[in-house]
Coordinates of C-alpha atoms in Angstrom, one line a residue:
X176 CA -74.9 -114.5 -123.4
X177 CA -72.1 -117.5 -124.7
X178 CA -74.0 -120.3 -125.4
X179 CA -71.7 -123.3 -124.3
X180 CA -71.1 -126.6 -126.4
X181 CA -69.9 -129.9 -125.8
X182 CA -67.0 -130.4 -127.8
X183 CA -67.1 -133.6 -129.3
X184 CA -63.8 -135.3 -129.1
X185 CA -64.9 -138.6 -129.7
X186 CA -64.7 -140.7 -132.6
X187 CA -67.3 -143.8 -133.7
X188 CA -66.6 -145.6 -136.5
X189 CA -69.0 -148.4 -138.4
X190 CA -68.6 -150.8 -141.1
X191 CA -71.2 -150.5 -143.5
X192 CA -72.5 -151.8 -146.8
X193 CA -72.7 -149.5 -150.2
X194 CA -76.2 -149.5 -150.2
X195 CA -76.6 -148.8 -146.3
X196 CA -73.9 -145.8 -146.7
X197 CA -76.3 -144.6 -150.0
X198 CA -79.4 -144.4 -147.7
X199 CA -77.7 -143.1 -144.8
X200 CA -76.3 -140.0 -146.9
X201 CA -79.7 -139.8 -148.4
X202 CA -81.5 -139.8 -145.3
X203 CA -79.1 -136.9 -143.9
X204 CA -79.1 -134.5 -146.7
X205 CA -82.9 -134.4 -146.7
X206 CA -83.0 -133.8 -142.7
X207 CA -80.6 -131.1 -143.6
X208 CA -77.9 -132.7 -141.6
X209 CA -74.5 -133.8 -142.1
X210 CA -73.9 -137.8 -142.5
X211 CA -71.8 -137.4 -139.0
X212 CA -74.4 -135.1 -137.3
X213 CA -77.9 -137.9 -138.8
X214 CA -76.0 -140.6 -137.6
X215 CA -75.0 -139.0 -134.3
X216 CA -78.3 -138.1 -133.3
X217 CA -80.3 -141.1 -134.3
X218 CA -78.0 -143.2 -132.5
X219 CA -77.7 -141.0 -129.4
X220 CA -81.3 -141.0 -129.3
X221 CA -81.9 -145.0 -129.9
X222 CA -79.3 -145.6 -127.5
X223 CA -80.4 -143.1 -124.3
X224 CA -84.4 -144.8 -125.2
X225 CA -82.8 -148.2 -124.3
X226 CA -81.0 -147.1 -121.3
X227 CA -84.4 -146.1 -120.1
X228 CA -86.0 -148.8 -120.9
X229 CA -83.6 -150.8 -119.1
X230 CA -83.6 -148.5 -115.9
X231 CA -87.4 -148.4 -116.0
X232 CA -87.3 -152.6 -115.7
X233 CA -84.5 -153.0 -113.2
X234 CA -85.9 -152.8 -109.7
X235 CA -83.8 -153.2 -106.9
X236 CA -83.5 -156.5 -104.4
X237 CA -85.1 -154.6 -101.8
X238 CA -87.8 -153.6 -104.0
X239 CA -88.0 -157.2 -105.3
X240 CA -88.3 -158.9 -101.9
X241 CA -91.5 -156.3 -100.7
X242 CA -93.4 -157.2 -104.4
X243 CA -93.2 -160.8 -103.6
X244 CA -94.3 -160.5 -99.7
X245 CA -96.7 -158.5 -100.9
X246 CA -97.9 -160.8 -103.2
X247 CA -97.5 -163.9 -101.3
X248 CA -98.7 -162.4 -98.0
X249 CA -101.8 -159.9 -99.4
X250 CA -103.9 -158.0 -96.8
X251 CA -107.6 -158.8 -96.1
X252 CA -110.4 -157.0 -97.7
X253 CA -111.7 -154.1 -96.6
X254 CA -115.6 -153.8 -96.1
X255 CA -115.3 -151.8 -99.8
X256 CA -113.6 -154.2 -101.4
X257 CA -116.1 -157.1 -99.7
X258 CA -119.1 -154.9 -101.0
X259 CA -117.7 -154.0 -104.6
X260 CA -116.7 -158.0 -104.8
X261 CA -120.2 -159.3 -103.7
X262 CA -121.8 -156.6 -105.9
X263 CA -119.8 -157.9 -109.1
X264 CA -121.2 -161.1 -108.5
X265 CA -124.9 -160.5 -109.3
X266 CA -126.4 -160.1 -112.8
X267 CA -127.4 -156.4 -111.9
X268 CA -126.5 -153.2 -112.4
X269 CA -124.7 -152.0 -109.5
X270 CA -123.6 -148.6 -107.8
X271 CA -120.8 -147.9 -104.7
X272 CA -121.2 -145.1 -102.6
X273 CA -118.1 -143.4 -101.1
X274 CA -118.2 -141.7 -98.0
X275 CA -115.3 -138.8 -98.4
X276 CA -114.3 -137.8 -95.4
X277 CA -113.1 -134.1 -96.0

């Protein structure tokens, strides 16, 4: 079975200071790694982190418009929610009792 590659044809290049470079080739050689191959997969890593990040706070306007109807427009209680909101109220212990339809 081949295992298959991508073949990096790219090329990133960084100004950095002496000391930076020092600790950078430090870091590498005890990871075992090459300066190009550290540096590579820190920053591939850092950078696919903040693309999720990102994607995970963008919503879209569709998705925007139902959160604020929702929020400006919020359905009535249910008889639960009425029970479980008058029960909070008191200074009591206090229990809810499903009934699971099944």
């Amino acid at each position: 079975m081949l295992l298959m590659s991508a073949v990096k044809k790219e090329r990133v290049e960084f100004r950095a200071t002496h000391e930076a470079k020092l600790s950078i080739e430090e870091a590498a050689a005890l990871s075992g790694k090459t300066v190009s191959s550290f540096v590579h997969d820190l920053v591939t890593e850092k950078a696919k982190e903040i693309i999720n990040e990102r994607k995970r706070l963008l919503v879209s306007e569709s998705q925007w418009e139902s959160l604020m109807d929702a929020l400006e427009s919020p359905t009535k209680p249910t008889k639960l929610m009425d029970e479980v909101i008058s029960l909070s109220m008191e200074d009591k212990p206090w229990t809810v009792t499903l009934n699971n339809a099944m």
